[in-house]
Short mmCIF file of C-alpha atoms in Angstrom, two decimals:
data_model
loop_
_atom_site.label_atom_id
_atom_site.label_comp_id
_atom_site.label_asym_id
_atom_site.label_seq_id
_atom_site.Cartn_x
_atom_site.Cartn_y
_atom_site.Cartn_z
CA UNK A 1 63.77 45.02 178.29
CA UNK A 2 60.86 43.94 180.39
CA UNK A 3 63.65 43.78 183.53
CA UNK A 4 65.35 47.08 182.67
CA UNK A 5 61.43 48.57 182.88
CA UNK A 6 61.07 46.94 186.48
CA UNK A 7 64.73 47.36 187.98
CA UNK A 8 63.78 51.75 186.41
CA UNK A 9 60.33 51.50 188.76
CA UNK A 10 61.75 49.90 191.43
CA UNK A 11 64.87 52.51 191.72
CA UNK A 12 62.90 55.27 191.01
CA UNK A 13 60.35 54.14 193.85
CA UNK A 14 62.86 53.60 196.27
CA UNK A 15 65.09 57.06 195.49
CA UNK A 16 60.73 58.64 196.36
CA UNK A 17 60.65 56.69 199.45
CA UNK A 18 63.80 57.34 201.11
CA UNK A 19 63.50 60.91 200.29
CA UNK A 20 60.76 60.84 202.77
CA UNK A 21 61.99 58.69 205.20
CA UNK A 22 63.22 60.19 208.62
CA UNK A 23 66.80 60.96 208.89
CA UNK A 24 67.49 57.90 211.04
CA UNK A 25 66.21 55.60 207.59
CA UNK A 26 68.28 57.60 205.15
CA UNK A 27 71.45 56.15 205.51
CA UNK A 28 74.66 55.19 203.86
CA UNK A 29 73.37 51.98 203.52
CA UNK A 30 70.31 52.98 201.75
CA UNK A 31 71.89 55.36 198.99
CA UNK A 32 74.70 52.81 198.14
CA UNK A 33 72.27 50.66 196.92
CA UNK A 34 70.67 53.40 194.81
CA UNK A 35 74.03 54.19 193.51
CA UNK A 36 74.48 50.62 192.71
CA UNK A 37 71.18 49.96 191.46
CA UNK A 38 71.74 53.04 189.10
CA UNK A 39 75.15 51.44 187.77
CA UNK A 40 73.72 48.43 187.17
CA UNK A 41 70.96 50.25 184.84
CA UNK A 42 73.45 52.11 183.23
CA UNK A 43 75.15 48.93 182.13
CA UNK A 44 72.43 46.95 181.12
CA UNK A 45 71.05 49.77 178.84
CA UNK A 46 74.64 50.11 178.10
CA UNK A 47 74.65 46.98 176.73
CA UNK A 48 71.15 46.66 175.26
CA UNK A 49 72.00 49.72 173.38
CA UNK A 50 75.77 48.35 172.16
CA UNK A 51 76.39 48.14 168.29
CA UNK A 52 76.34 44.80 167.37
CA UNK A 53 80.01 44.67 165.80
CA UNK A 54 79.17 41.20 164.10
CA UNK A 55 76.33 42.41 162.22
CA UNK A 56 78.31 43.45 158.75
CA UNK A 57 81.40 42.05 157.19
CA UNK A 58 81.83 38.97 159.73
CA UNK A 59 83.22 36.08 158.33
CA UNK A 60 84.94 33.56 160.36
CA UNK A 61 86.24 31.49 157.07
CA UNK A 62 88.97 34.38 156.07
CA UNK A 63 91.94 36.13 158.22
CA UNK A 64 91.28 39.38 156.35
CA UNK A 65 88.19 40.68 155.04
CA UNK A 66 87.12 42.85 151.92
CA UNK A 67 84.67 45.86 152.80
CA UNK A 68 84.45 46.84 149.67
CA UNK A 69 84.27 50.41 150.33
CA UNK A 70 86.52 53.31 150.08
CA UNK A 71 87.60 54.57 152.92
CA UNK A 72 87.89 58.66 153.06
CA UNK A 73 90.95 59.84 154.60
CA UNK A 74 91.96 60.79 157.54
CA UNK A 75 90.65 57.94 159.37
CA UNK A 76 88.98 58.70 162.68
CA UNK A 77 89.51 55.92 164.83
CA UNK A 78 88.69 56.61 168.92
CA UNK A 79 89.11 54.83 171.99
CA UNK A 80 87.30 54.67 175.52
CA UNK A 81 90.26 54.43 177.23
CA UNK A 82 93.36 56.42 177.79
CA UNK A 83 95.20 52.44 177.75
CA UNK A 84 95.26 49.26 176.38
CA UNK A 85 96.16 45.75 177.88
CA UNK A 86 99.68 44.57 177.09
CA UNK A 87 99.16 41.25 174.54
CA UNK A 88 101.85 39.39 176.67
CA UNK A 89 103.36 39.97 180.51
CA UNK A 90 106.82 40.48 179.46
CA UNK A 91 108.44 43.82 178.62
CA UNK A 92 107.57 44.59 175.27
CA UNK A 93 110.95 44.18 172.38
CA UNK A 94 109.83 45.07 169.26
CA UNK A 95 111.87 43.20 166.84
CA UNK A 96 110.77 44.26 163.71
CA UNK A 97 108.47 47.20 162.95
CA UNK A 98 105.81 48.30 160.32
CA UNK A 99 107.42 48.77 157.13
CA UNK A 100 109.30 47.96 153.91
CA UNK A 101 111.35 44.29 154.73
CA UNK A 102 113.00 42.09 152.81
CA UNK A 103 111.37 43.61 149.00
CA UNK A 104 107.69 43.40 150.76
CA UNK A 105 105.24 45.06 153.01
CA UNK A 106 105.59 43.91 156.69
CA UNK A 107 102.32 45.22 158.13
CA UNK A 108 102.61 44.80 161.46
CA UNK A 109 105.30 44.76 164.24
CA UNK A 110 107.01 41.59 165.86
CA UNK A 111 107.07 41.83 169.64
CA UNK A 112 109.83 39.31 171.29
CA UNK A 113 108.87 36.54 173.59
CA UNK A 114 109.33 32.53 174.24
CA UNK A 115 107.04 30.34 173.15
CA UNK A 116 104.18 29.60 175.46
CA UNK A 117 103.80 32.59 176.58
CA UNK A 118 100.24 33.39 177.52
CA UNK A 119 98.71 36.57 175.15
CA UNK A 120 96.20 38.43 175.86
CA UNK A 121 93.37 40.40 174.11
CA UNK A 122 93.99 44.40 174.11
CA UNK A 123 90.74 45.50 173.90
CA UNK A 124 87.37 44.43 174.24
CA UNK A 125 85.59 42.47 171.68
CA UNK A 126 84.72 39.50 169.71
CA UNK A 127 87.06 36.82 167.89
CA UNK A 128 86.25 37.00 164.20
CA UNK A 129 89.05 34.10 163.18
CA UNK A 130 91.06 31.45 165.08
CA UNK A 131 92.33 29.70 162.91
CA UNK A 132 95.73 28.61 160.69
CA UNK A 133 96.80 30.62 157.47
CA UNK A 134 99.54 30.44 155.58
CA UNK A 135 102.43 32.58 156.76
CA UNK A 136 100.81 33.64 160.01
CA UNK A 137 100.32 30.01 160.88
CA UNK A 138 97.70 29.72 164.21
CA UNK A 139 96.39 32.87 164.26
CA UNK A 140 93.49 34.93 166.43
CA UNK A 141 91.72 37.88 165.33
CA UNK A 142 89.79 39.87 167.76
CA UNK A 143 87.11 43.13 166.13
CA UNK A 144 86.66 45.66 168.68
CA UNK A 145 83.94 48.43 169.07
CA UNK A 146 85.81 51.48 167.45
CA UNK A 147 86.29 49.82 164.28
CA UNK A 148 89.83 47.95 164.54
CA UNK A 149 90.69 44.50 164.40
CA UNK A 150 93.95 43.06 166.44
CA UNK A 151 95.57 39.79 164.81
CA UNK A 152 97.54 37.81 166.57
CA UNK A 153 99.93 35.47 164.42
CA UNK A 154 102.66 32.40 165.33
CA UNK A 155 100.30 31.30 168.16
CA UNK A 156 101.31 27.93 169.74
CA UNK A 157 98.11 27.16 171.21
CA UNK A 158 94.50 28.18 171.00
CA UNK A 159 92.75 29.68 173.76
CA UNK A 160 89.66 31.10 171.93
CA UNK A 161 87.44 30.00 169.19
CA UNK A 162 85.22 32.24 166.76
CA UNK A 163 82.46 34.29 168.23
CA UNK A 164 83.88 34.19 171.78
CA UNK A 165 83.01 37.31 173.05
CA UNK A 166 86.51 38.73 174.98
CA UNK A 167 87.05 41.87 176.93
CA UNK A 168 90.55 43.53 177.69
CA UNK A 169 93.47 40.99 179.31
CA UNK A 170 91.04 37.88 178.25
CA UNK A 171 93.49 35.35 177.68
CA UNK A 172 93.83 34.27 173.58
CA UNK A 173 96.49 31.44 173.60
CA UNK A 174 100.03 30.88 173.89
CA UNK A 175 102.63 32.64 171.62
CA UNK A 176 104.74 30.05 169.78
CA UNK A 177 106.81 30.08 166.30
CA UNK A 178 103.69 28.70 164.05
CA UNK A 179 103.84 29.70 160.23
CA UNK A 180 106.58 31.08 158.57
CA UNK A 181 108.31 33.01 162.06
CA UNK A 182 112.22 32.58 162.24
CA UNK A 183 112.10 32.50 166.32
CA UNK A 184 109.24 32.65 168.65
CA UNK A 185 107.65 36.42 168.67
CA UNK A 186 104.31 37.86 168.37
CA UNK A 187 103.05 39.23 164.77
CA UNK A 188 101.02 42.02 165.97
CA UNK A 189 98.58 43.70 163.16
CA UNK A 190 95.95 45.96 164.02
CA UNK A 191 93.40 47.05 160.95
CA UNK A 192 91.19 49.10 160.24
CA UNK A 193 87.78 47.81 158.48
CA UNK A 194 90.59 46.06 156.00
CA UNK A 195 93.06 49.15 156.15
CA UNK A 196 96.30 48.06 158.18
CA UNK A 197 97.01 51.03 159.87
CA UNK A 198 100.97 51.73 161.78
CA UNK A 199 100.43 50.32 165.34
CA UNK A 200 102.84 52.32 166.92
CA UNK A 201 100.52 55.46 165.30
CA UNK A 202 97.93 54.66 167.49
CA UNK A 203 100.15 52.78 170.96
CA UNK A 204 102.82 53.59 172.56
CA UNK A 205 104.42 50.15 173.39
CA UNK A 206 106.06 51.09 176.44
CA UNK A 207 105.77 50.03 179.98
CA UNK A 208 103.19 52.55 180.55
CA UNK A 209 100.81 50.80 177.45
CA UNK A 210 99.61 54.33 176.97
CA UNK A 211 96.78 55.04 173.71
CA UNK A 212 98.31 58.22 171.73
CA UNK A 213 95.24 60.07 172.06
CA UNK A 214 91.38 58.74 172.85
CA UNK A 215 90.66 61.18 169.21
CA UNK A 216 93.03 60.03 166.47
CA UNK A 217 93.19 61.58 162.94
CA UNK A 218 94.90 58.73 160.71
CA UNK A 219 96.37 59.82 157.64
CA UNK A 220 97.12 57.81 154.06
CA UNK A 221 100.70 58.17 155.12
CA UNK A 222 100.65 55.76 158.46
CA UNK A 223 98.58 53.01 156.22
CA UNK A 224 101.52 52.38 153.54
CA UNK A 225 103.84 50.29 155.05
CA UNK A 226 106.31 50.90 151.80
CA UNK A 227 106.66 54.85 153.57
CA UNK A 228 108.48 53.34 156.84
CA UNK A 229 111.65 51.23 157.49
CA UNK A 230 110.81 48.29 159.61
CA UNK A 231 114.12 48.48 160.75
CA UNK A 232 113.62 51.95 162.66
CA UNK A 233 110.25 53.60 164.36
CA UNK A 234 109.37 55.79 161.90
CA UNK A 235 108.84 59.75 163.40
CA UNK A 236 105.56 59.67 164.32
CA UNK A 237 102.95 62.71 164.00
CA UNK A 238 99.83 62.29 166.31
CA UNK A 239 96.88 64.07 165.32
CA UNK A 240 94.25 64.31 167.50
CA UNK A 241 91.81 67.12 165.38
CA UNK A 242 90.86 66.35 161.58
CA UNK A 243 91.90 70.17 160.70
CA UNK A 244 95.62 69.31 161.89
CA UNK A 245 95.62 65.75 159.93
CA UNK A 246 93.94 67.34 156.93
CA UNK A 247 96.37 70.49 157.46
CA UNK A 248 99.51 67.89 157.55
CA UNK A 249 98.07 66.09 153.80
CA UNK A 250 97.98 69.19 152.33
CA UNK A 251 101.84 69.91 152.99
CA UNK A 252 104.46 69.85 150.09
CA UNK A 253 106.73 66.84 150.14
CA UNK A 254 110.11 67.31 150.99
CA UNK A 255 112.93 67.94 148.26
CA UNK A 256 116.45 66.49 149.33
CA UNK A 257 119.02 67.05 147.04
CA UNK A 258 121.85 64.48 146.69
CA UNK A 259 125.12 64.77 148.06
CA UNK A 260 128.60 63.69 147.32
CA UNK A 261 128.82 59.69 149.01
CA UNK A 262 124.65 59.74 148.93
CA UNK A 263 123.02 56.45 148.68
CA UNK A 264 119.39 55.67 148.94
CA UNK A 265 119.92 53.35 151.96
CA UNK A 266 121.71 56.54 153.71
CA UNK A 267 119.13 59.14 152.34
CA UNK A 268 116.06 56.60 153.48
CA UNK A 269 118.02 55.97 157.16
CA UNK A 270 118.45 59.98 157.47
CA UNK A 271 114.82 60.79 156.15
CA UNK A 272 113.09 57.88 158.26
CA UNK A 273 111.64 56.43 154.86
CA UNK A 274 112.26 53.47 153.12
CA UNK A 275 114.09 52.59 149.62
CA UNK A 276 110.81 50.93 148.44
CA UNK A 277 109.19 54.75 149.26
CA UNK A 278 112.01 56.53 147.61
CA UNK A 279 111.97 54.60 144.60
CA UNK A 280 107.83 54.91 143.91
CA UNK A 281 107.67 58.68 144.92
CA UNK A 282 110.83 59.08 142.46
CA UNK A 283 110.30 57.25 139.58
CA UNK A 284 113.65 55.23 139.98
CA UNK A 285 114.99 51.45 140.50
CA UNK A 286 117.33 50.12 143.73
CA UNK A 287 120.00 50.40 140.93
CA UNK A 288 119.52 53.43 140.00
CA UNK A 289 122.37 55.68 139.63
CA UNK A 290 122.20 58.73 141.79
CA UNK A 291 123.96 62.61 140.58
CA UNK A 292 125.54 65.27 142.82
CA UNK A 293 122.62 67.88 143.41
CA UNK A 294 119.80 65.16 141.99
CA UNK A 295 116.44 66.31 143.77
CA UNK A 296 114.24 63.44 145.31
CA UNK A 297 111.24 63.68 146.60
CA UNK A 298 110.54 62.16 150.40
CA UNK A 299 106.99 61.46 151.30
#
């Protein structure tokens, strides 16, 4: 604080002085090292005045933590920048998305790549876990200022430890085929405070490595993995204003009526659901036998 105090005297004394100088004295020179004095101030108070984002519900011991609180929907999750970093240097492949697999939630998406790859943190922030856990195997967890968590899972090699404080494209370790992973790829989660929210709701994962929107209006629907195939990308709705996301919870569900040659793999391909989905929001098993004009609901 007691430098911040000086460095605000000293730039405010000089901006006086050269104000008063002759023209000859003003220079370029002289008010580029204002400007850069006044950048530097910005960032240390920047800084001094930065949430501390390890101060509640940090625990290094546990891949996934329990807030204990109930979070109201829609979620409002924002983001400095218009981009994030890419987590490796390849093209990204997803392989397997957010959604219903194999009879259970998969609740993140698996991004192709060959093991020792070098990944790399998305946003800035701190490492919460590095560490192995069962399924995930070697595993890094980053919290960043806006609320989310990224976990990175199948890791090969460590290149962090907890508490390291990273910013965007810090290097985290190699991708590898740690844990239960049937080929080398990249289990890519992102959370938020415990909810595991859609990634591709909040990035694109194109070339471009574009953020939707800086303002993002989650709703329940993109924090259920048993709603989305993980076989397809799901059709996304962005909502960047709480009226339109509140607006969009409020709508009816859909009514489809059955069809001759219907099947609830066909209805959930055409609908961009999931079986698991059709079955909870309609009361029914995977056996169930469907009827000519039968009305399901799709959520």
């Amino acid at each position: 604080m007691k430098t911040i105090i000086a460095l605000i005297i000293l730039c405010l004394s000089f901006n006086s002085f050269s104000q008063n100088l002759s023209p000859e004295f003003n220079t370029p020179e002289s008010s580029a090292l204002i400007d850069s004095l006044s950048h530097y101030l910005t960032t240390l108070n920047s800084k001094e005045n930065a949430v501390d984002i390890t101060a509640e519900y940090w625990d290094t011991s546990k891949i996934k933590i329990d807030y204990n609180t109930e979070e109201k929907f829609p979620l409002h999750i924002q983001f400095k920048d218009s981009n994030y970093i890419s987590p490796i240097s390849r093209s990204k492949v997803i392989t397997s998305r957010y959604g219903w697999r194999k009879g259970r939630a998969h609740k993140g998406i698996d991004i192709d790549l060959i093991t020792g790859d070098s990944l790399f943190a998305m946003f800035d922030g701190v490492v919460r876990f590095a560490n192995y856990s069962s399924g995930h195997g070697r595993t890094v967890v980053v919290r960043h200022h806006n609320g989310l968590e990224t976990l990175y899972a199948h890791l090969s090699r460590y290149g962090v430890k907890e508490n390291d404080t990273v910013v965007a494209g810090s290097y985290l370790g190699k991708g590898g085929t740690s844990g239960n992973a049937r080929g080398s790829h990249l289990h890519l989660e992102m959370t938020y405070k415990g909810i595991p929210v859609h990634p591709e709701s909040l990035l694109d994962f194109d070339e471009n490595n574009n953020v939707r929107a800086k303002d993002l209006w989650i709703t329940k629907t993109w924090t259920r993995p048993e709603l989305h195939n993980s076989k397809r990308q799901s059709h996304l709705e962005i909502f960047s204003t709480e009226e339109a996301a509140i607006a969009s919870m409020n709508k009816p569900a859909r009514v489809y009526i059955v069809k001759k040659g219907d099947t609830l793999s066909r209805i959930s391909s055409r609908n961009s659901t999931s079986i698991a989905a059709l079955c909870k929001s309609n009361h029914m098993s995977r056996n169930s036998t469907l009827r000519i004009g039968q009305k399901l609901i799709i959520e």
